[in-house]
Structure formats: structure tokens, C-alpha cells
């Protein structure tokens, strides 16, 4: 066997091995979701824009913030939860 043919086979084998390992790495590596920022838009007990809905939608790493137009003064705006 000529050296160039032998080298080409090794190179080809290395490429196939690299591609296979790369595919396996991407298939089995954990997917990291980006953290979301959920905004409370009103003082309602439930429904879209409520604190309760934001808590229900939140996952680990998310941040819940209060909309400045709905809560202009941070000392006002009572949210009464019924349960």
C-alpha cells in the first residue's frame, strides 16, 4: 500500500470520527433555555398580565417585574389574591 493512500484513509477515518462525535455531542448535550422576563401589567387576581399568571408561567431563572405604567408609585397598587 502506498503511503499517500494510507494517509488518505486515516484522514478520511478521522473526519468521519470527528463528524460522528460532533453530531453525538450536539444531540445529547443539554439544551439551555434563555431566562425570560415576565411583566405584571395589572392588579387582577388572575388572567393575562396578572401576578398569578406570571408566577404560573415562570420557570427557574425567570424574572418577574412590574410595569411602571401600571404601578407608577411602588408604594401603591394592591394585588389581592383570592386563593
PDB file of N, CA and C in Angstrom:
ATOM      1  N   UNK A   1       0.845  -1.167   0.000  1.00  0.00           N
ATOM      2  CA  UNK A   1       0.000   0.000   0.000  1.00  0.00           C
ATOM      3  C   UNK A   1       0.893   1.234   0.000  1.00  0.00           C
ATOM      4  N   UNK A   2       0.588   2.171  -0.872  1.00  0.00           N
ATOM      5  CA  UNK A   2       1.390   3.385  -0.972  1.00  0.00           C
ATOM      6  C   UNK A   2       1.096   4.298   0.210  1.00  0.00           C
ATOM      7  N   UNK A   3       2.071   5.058   0.683  1.00  0.00           N
ATOM      8  CA  UNK A   3       1.876   5.941   1.837  1.00  0.00           C
ATOM      9  C   UNK A   3       0.758   6.964   1.639  1.00  0.00           C
ATOM     10  N   UNK A   4       0.604   7.495   0.438  1.00  0.00           N
ATOM     11  CA  UNK A   4      -0.428   8.510   0.212  1.00  0.00           C
ATOM     12  C   UNK A   4      -1.836   7.918   0.368  1.00  0.00           C
ATOM     13  N   UNK A   5      -2.042   6.680  -0.068  1.00  0.00           N
ATOM     14  CA  UNK A   5      -3.342   6.030   0.076  1.00  0.00           C
ATOM     15  C   UNK A   5      -3.621   5.755   1.554  1.00  0.00           C
ATOM     16  N   UNK A   6      -2.598   5.292   2.263  1.00  0.00           N
ATOM     17  CA  UNK A   6      -2.729   5.035   3.692  1.00  0.00           C
ATOM     18  C   UNK A   6      -3.081   6.329   4.441  1.00  0.00           C
ATOM     19  N   UNK A   7      -2.383   7.424   4.112  1.00  0.00           N
ATOM     20  CA  UNK A   7      -2.649   8.723   4.744  1.00  0.00           C
ATOM     21  C   UNK A   7      -4.064   9.199   4.442  1.00  0.00           C
ATOM     22  N   UNK A   8      -4.513   9.009   3.215  1.00  0.00           N
ATOM     23  CA  UNK A   8      -5.868   9.428   2.830  1.00  0.00           C
ATOM     24  C   UNK A   8      -6.921   8.646   3.605  1.00  0.00           C
ATOM     25  N   UNK A   9      -6.696   7.369   3.844  1.00  0.00           N
ATOM     26  CA  UNK A   9      -7.646   6.558   4.608  1.00  0.00           C
ATOM     27  C   UNK A   9      -7.709   7.009   6.066  1.00  0.00           C
ATOM     28  N   UNK A  10      -6.543   7.306   6.645  1.00  0.00           N
ATOM     29  CA  UNK A  10      -6.520   7.794   8.028  1.00  0.00           C
ATOM     30  C   UNK A  10      -7.225   9.144   8.127  1.00  0.00           C
ATOM     31  N   UNK A  11      -6.942  10.031   7.192  1.00  0.00           N
ATOM     32  CA  UNK A  11      -7.576  11.345   7.190  1.00  0.00           C
ATOM     33  C   UNK A  11      -9.089  11.212   7.055  1.00  0.00           C
ATOM     34  N   UNK A  12      -9.516  10.360   6.146  1.00  0.00           N
ATOM     35  CA  UNK A  12     -10.954  10.151   5.951  1.00  0.00           C
ATOM     36  C   UNK A  12     -11.589   9.559   7.212  1.00  0.00           C
ATOM     37  N   UNK A  13     -10.933   8.606   7.830  1.00  0.00           N
ATOM     38  CA  UNK A  13     -11.442   7.988   9.054  1.00  0.00           C
ATOM     39  C   UNK A  13     -11.534   9.020  10.179  1.00  0.00           C
ATOM     40  N   UNK A  14     -10.532   9.864  10.294  1.00  0.00           N
ATOM     41  CA  UNK A  14     -10.553  10.917  11.321  1.00  0.00           C
ATOM     42  C   UNK A  14     -11.694  11.895  11.082  1.00  0.00           C
ATOM     43  N   UNK A  15     -11.921  12.253   9.845  1.00  0.00           N
ATOM     44  CA  UNK A  15     -13.025  13.163   9.524  1.00  0.00           C
ATOM     45  C   UNK A  15     -14.376  12.545   9.902  1.00  0.00           C
ATOM     46  N   UNK A  16     -14.560  11.288   9.535  1.00  0.00           N
ATOM     47  CA  UNK A  16     -15.818  10.596   9.853  1.00  0.00           C
ATOM     48  C   UNK A  16     -15.997  10.500  11.366  1.00  0.00           C
ATOM     49  N   UNK A  17     -14.930  10.177  12.070  1.00  0.00           N
ATOM     50  CA  UNK A  17     -14.993  10.086  13.527  1.00  0.00           C
ATOM     51  C   UNK A  17     -15.320  11.446  14.139  1.00  0.00           C
ATOM     52  N   UNK A  18     -14.685  12.503  13.654  1.00  0.00           N
ATOM     53  CA  UNK A  18     -14.938  13.848  14.157  1.00  0.00           C
ATOM     54  C   UNK A  18     -16.382  14.272  13.917  1.00  0.00           C
ATOM     55  N   UNK A  19     -16.889  14.043  12.740  1.00  0.00           N
ATOM     56  CA  UNK A  19     -18.270  14.407  12.419  1.00  0.00           C
ATOM     57  C   UNK A  19     -19.246  13.616  13.281  1.00  0.00           C
ATOM     58  N   UNK A  20     -19.000  12.328  13.438  1.00  0.00           N
ATOM     59  CA  UNK A  20     -19.878  11.487  14.257  1.00  0.00           C
ATOM     60  C   UNK A  20     -19.881  11.955  15.702  1.00  0.00           C
ATOM     61  N   UNK A  21     -18.712  12.211  16.262  1.00  0.00           N
ATOM     62  CA  UNK A  21     -18.643  12.684  17.646  1.00  0.00           C
ATOM     63  C   UNK A  21     -19.287  14.059  17.813  1.00  0.00           C
ATOM     64  N   UNK A  22     -19.128  14.919  16.829  1.00  0.00           N
ATOM     65  CA  UNK A  22     -19.752  16.243  16.889  1.00  0.00           C
ATOM     66  C   UNK A  22     -21.271  16.136  16.893  1.00  0.00           C
ATOM     67  N   UNK A  23     -21.802  15.286  16.040  1.00  0.00           N
ATOM     68  CA  UNK A  23     -23.256  15.090  15.987  1.00  0.00           C
ATOM     69  C   UNK A  23     -23.763  14.522  17.305  1.00  0.00           C
ATOM     70  N   UNK A  24     -23.071  13.538  17.842  1.00  0.00           N
ATOM     71  CA  UNK A  24     -23.481  12.952  19.123  1.00  0.00           C
ATOM     72  C   UNK A  24     -23.418  13.984  20.250  1.00  0.00           C
ATOM     73  N   UNK A  25     -22.405  14.812  20.257  1.00  0.00           N
ATOM     74  CA  UNK A  25     -22.280  15.852  21.281  1.00  0.00           C
ATOM     75  C   UNK A  25     -23.468  16.806  21.229  1.00  0.00           C
ATOM     76  N   UNK A  26     -23.816  17.279  20.033  1.00  0.00           N
ATOM     77  CA  UNK A  26     -24.919  18.225  19.914  1.00  0.00           C
ATOM     78  C   UNK A  26     -26.275  17.581  20.179  1.00  0.00           C
ATOM     79  N   UNK A  27     -26.410  16.300  19.871  1.00  0.00           N
ATOM     80  CA  UNK A  27     -27.679  15.622  20.126  1.00  0.00           C
ATOM     81  C   UNK A  27     -27.916  15.382  21.617  1.00  0.00           C
ATOM     82  N   UNK A  28     -26.857  15.084  22.352  1.00  0.00           N
ATOM     83  CA  UNK A  28     -27.016  14.705  23.748  1.00  0.00           C
ATOM     84  C   UNK A  28     -26.584  15.775  24.747  1.00  0.00           C
ATOM     85  N   UNK A  29     -26.155  16.922  24.274  1.00  0.00           N
ATOM     86  CA  UNK A  29     -25.804  17.986  25.211  1.00  0.00           C
ATOM     87  C   UNK A  29     -27.093  18.652  25.693  1.00  0.00           C
ATOM     88  N   UNK A  30     -27.124  19.074  26.952  1.00  0.00           N
ATOM     89  CA  UNK A  30     -28.347  19.686  27.478  1.00  0.00           C
ATOM     90  C   UNK A  30     -28.649  21.005  26.784  1.00  0.00           C
ATOM     91  N   UNK A  31     -29.925  21.222  26.536  1.00  0.00           N
ATOM     92  CA  UNK A  31     -30.363  22.464  25.906  1.00  0.00           C
ATOM     93  C   UNK A  31     -30.621  23.483  27.004  1.00  0.00           C
ATOM     94  N   UNK A  32     -30.016  24.616  26.883  1.00  0.00           N
ATOM     95  CA  UNK A  32     -30.190  25.658  27.887  1.00  0.00           C
ATOM     96  C   UNK A  32     -31.160  26.699  27.353  1.00  0.00           C
ATOM     97  N   UNK A  33     -32.272  26.830  28.042  1.00  0.00           N
ATOM     98  CA  UNK A  33     -33.245  27.831  27.653  1.00  0.00           C
ATOM     99  C   UNK A  33     -32.827  29.178  28.212  1.00  0.00           C
ATOM    100  N   UNK A  34     -33.117  30.210  27.465  1.00  0.00           N
ATOM    101  CA  UNK A  34     -32.818  31.550  27.939  1.00  0.00           C
ATOM    102  C   UNK A  34     -33.850  31.958  28.980  1.00  0.00           C
ATOM    103  N   UNK A  35     -33.405  32.631  30.003  1.00  0.00           N
ATOM    104  CA  UNK A  35     -34.321  33.101  31.038  1.00  0.00           C
ATOM    105  C   UNK A  35     -35.216  34.192  30.463  1.00  0.00           C
ATOM    106  N   UNK A  36     -36.468  34.182  30.888  1.00  0.00           N
ATOM    107  CA  UNK A  36     -37.431  35.162  30.404  1.00  0.00           C
ATOM    108  C   UNK A  36     -37.706  36.205  31.484  1.00  0.00           C
ATOM    109  N   UNK A  37     -38.152  37.358  31.047  1.00  0.00           N
ATOM    110  CA  UNK A  37     -38.624  38.392  31.960  1.00  0.00           C
ATOM    111  C   UNK A  37     -40.125  38.494  31.770  1.00  0.00           C
ATOM    112  N   UNK A  38     -40.879  38.182  32.823  1.00  0.00           N
ATOM    113  CA  UNK A  38     -42.339  38.231  32.779  1.00  0.00           C
ATOM    114  C   UNK A  38     -42.786  39.526  33.454  1.00  0.00           C
ATOM    115  N   UNK A  39     -43.701  40.237  32.815  1.00  0.00           N
ATOM    116  CA  UNK A  39     -44.121  41.542  33.314  1.00  0.00           C
ATOM    117  C   UNK A  39     -45.544  41.489  33.832  1.00  0.00           C
ATOM    118  N   UNK A  40     -45.743  41.974  35.059  1.00  0.00           N
ATOM    119  CA  UNK A  40     -47.079  42.106  35.647  1.00  0.00           C
ATOM    120  C   UNK A  40     -47.636  43.443  35.156  1.00  0.00           C
ATOM    121  N   UNK A  41     -48.805  43.384  34.497  1.00  0.00           N
ATOM    122  CA  UNK A  41     -49.371  44.568  33.868  1.00  0.00           C
ATOM    123  C   UNK A  41     -50.568  45.151  34.609  1.00  0.00           C
ATOM    124  N   UNK A  42     -51.142  44.403  35.562  1.00  0.00           N
ATOM    125  CA  UNK A  42     -52.343  44.887  36.235  1.00  0.00           C
ATOM    126  C   UNK A  42     -52.437  44.297  37.641  1.00  0.00           C
ATOM    127  N   UNK A  43     -53.462  44.713  38.374  1.00  0.00           N
ATOM    128  CA  UNK A  43     -53.667  44.217  39.744  1.00  0.00           C
ATOM    129  C   UNK A  43     -54.713  43.113  39.808  1.00  0.00           C
ATOM    130  N   UNK A  44     -55.071  42.554  38.673  1.00  0.00           N
ATOM    131  CA  UNK A  44     -56.077  41.493  38.644  1.00  0.00           C
ATOM    132  C   UNK A  44     -55.594  40.265  39.405  1.00  0.00           C
ATOM    133  N   UNK A  45     -56.567  39.495  39.919  1.00  0.00           N
ATOM    134  CA  UNK A  45     -56.238  38.281  40.648  1.00  0.00           C
ATOM    135  C   UNK A  45     -55.734  37.181  39.722  1.00  0.00           C
ATOM    136  N   UNK A  46     -56.218  37.165  38.502  1.00  0.00           N
ATOM    137  CA  UNK A  46     -55.833  36.124  37.547  1.00  0.00           C
ATOM    138  C   UNK A  46     -55.965  36.668  36.137  1.00  0.00           C
ATOM    139  N   UNK A  47     -55.439  35.918  35.195  1.00  0.00           N
ATOM    140  CA  UNK A  47     -55.554  36.297  33.792  1.00  0.00           C
ATOM    141  C   UNK A  47     -54.278  36.909  33.252  1.00  0.00           C
ATOM    142  N   UNK A  48     -54.323  37.224  31.977  1.00  0.00           N
ATOM    143  CA  UNK A  48     -53.168  37.784  31.292  1.00  0.00           C
ATOM    144  C   UNK A  48     -52.697  39.065  31.968  1.00  0.00           C
ATOM    145  N   UNK A  49     -51.412  39.131  32.242  1.00  0.00           N
ATOM    146  CA  UNK A  49     -50.831  40.325  32.847  1.00  0.00           C
ATOM    147  C   UNK A  49     -50.882  40.355  34.362  1.00  0.00           C
ATOM    148  N   UNK A  50     -51.486  39.347  34.979  1.00  0.00           N
ATOM    149  CA  UNK A  50     -51.596  39.332  36.441  1.00  0.00           C
ATOM    150  C   UNK A  50     -50.360  38.698  37.073  1.00  0.00           C
ATOM    151  N   UNK A  51     -50.167  38.984  38.352  1.00  0.00           N
ATOM    152  CA  UNK A  51     -49.060  38.382  39.093  1.00  0.00           C
ATOM    153  C   UNK A  51     -49.228  36.862  39.144  1.00  0.00           C
ATOM    154  N   UNK A  52     -50.461  36.417  39.353  1.00  0.00           N
ATOM    155  CA  UNK A  52     -50.696  34.972  39.417  1.00  0.00           C
ATOM    156  C   UNK A  52     -50.285  34.292  38.109  1.00  0.00           C
ATOM    157  N   UNK A  53     -50.644  34.893  36.982  1.00  0.00           N
ATOM    158  CA  UNK A  53     -50.286  34.302  35.695  1.00  0.00           C
ATOM    159  C   UNK A  53     -48.780  34.313  35.490  1.00  0.00           C
ATOM    160  N   UNK A  54     -48.118  35.370  35.920  1.00  0.00           N
ATOM    161  CA  UNK A  54     -46.659  35.444  35.797  1.00  0.00           C
ATOM    162  C   UNK A  54     -46.005  34.343  36.622  1.00  0.00           C
ATOM    163  N   UNK A  55     -46.522  34.100  37.825  1.00  0.00           N
ATOM    164  CA  UNK A  55     -45.973  33.041  38.676  1.00  0.00           C
ATOM    165  C   UNK A  55     -46.213  31.668  38.048  1.00  0.00           C
ATOM    166  N   UNK A  56     -47.405  31.471  37.473  1.00  0.00           N
ATOM    167  CA  UNK A  56     -47.708  30.187  36.824  1.00  0.00           C
ATOM    168  C   UNK A  56     -46.816  29.947  35.602  1.00  0.00           C
ATOM    169  N   UNK A  57     -46.510  31.017  34.872  1.00  0.00           N
ATOM    170  CA  UNK A  57     -45.715  30.883  33.645  1.00  0.00           C
ATOM    171  C   UNK A  57     -44.210  30.803  33.909  1.00  0.00           C
ATOM    172  N   UNK A  58     -43.781  31.239  35.082  1.00  0.00           N
ATOM    173  CA  UNK A  58     -42.345  31.326  35.371  1.00  0.00           C
ATOM    174  C   UNK A  58     -41.714  29.952  35.546  1.00  0.00           C
ATOM    175  N   UNK A  59     -40.485  29.850  35.098  1.00  0.00           N
ATOM    176  CA  UNK A  59     -39.658  28.668  35.318  1.00  0.00           C
ATOM    177  C   UNK A  59     -38.371  29.129  35.996  1.00  0.00           C
ATOM    178  N   UNK A  60     -37.568  28.183  36.431  1.00  0.00           N
ATOM    179  CA  UNK A  60     -36.326  28.516  37.112  1.00  0.00           C
ATOM    180  C   UNK A  60     -35.479  29.464  36.271  1.00  0.00           C
ATOM    181  N   UNK A  61     -35.049  30.547  36.882  1.00  0.00           N
ATOM    182  CA  UNK A  61     -34.208  31.522  36.197  1.00  0.00           C
ATOM    183  C   UNK A  61     -34.952  32.712  35.646  1.00  0.00           C
ATOM    184  N   UNK A  62     -36.292  32.635  35.558  1.00  0.00           N
ATOM    185  CA  UNK A  62     -37.076  33.765  35.055  1.00  0.00           C
ATOM    186  C   UNK A  62     -37.135  34.885  36.080  1.00  0.00           C
ATOM    187  N   UNK A  63     -37.432  36.083  35.594  1.00  0.00           N
ATOM    188  CA  UNK A  63     -37.568  37.261  36.445  1.00  0.00           C
ATOM    189  C   UNK A  63     -38.956  37.840  36.245  1.00  0.00           C
ATOM    190  N   UNK A  64     -39.609  38.199  37.347  1.00  0.00           N
ATOM    191  CA  UNK A  64     -40.917  38.847  37.279  1.00  0.00           C
ATOM    192  C   UNK A  64     -40.730  40.310  37.656  1.00  0.00           C
ATOM    193  N   UNK A  65     -41.196  41.194  36.774  1.00  0.00           N
ATOM    194  CA  UNK A  65     -41.098  42.632  37.008  1.00  0.00           C
ATOM    195  C   UNK A  65     -42.490  43.246  36.921  1.00  0.00           C
ATOM    196  N   UNK A  66     -42.632  44.450  37.465  1.00  0.00           N
ATOM    197  CA  UNK A  66     -43.906  45.157  37.447  1.00  0.00           C
ATOM    198  C   UNK A  66     -43.809  46.329  36.482  1.00  0.00           C
ATOM    199  N   UNK A  67     -44.811  46.448  35.611  1.00  0.00           N
ATOM    200  CA  UNK A  67     -44.843  47.512  34.609  1.00  0.00           C
ATOM    201  C   UNK A  67     -44.960  48.876  35.283  1.00  0.00           C
ATOM    202  N   UNK A  68     -44.089  49.798  34.913  1.00  0.00           N
ATOM    203  CA  UNK A  68     -44.059  51.121  35.538  1.00  0.00           C
ATOM    204  C   UNK A  68     -45.314  51.940  35.242  1.00  0.00           C
ATOM    205  N   UNK A  69     -45.986  51.698  34.129  1.00  0.00           N
ATOM    206  CA  UNK A  69     -47.208  52.451  33.835  1.00  0.00           C
ATOM    207  C   UNK A  69     -48.393  51.940  34.648  1.00  0.00           C
ATOM    208  N   UNK A  70     -48.412  50.653  34.939  1.00  0.00           N
ATOM    209  CA  UNK A  70     -49.493  50.088  35.753  1.00  0.00           C
ATOM    210  C   UNK A  70     -49.246  50.340  37.236  1.00  0.00           C
ATOM    211  N   UNK A  71     -47.994  50.465  37.624  1.00  0.00           N
ATOM    212  CA  UNK A  71     -47.611  50.690  39.019  1.00  0.00           C
ATOM    213  C   UNK A  71     -46.632  51.869  39.085  1.00  0.00           C
ATOM    214  N   UNK A  72     -47.134  53.108  38.820  1.00  0.00           N
ATOM    215  CA  UNK A  72     -46.223  54.261  38.773  1.00  0.00           C
ATOM    216  C   UNK A  72     -45.570  54.567  40.128  1.00  0.00           C
ATOM    217  N   UNK A  73     -46.301  54.346  41.198  1.00  0.00           N
ATOM    218  CA  UNK A  73     -45.760  54.570  42.535  1.00  0.00           C
ATOM    219  C   UNK A  73     -45.579  53.203  43.181  1.00  0.00           C
ATOM    220  N   UNK A  74     -44.346  52.827  43.480  1.00  0.00           N
ATOM    221  CA  UNK A  74     -44.115  51.475  44.012  1.00  0.00           C
ATOM    222  C   UNK A  74     -44.769  51.219  45.364  1.00  0.00           C
ATOM    223  N   UNK A  75     -45.286  52.261  46.025  1.00  0.00           N
ATOM    224  CA  UNK A  75     -45.930  52.053  47.321  1.00  0.00           C
ATOM    225  C   UNK A  75     -47.431  51.844  47.189  1.00  0.00           C
ATOM    226  N   UNK A  76     -47.969  51.964  45.972  1.00  0.00           N
ATOM    227  CA  UNK A  76     -49.413  51.753  45.759  1.00  0.00           C
ATOM    228  C   UNK A  76     -49.634  50.586  44.812  1.00  0.00           C
ATOM    229  N   UNK A  77     -50.872  50.271  44.568  1.00  0.00           N
ATOM    230  CA  UNK A  77     -51.204  49.183  43.650  1.00  0.00           C
ATOM    231  C   UNK A  77     -51.297  47.871  44.384  1.00  0.00           C
ATOM    232  N   UNK A  78     -52.337  47.682  45.146  1.00  0.00           N
ATOM    233  CA  UNK A  78     -52.517  46.456  45.918  1.00  0.00           C
ATOM    234  C   UNK A  78     -53.004  45.334  45.017  1.00  0.00           C
ATOM    235  N   UNK A  79     -52.372  44.196  45.134  1.00  0.00           N
ATOM    236  CA  UNK A  79     -52.790  42.995  44.414  1.00  0.00           C
ATOM    237  C   UNK A  79     -53.402  42.073  45.461  1.00  0.00           C
ATOM    238  N   UNK A  80     -54.714  41.834  45.344  1.00  0.00           N
ATOM    239  CA  UNK A  80     -55.400  40.971  46.292  1.00  0.00           C
ATOM    240  C   UNK A  80     -55.620  39.618  45.645  1.00  0.00           C
ATOM    241  N   UNK A  81     -54.988  38.598  46.217  1.00  0.00           N
ATOM    242  CA  UNK A  81     -55.167  37.247  45.708  1.00  0.00           C
ATOM    243  C   UNK A  81     -56.280  36.562  46.485  1.00  0.00           C
ATOM    244  N   UNK A  82     -57.194  35.914  45.782  1.00  0.00           N
ATOM    245  CA  UNK A  82     -58.344  35.310  46.445  1.00  0.00           C
ATOM    246  C   UNK A  82     -58.036  33.905  46.964  1.00  0.00           C
ATOM    247  N   UNK A  83     -57.029  33.275  46.469  1.00  0.00           N
ATOM    248  CA  UNK A  83     -56.676  31.935  46.973  1.00  0.00           C
ATOM    249  C   UNK A  83     -55.215  31.651  46.725  1.00  0.00           C
TER     250      UNK A  83
END
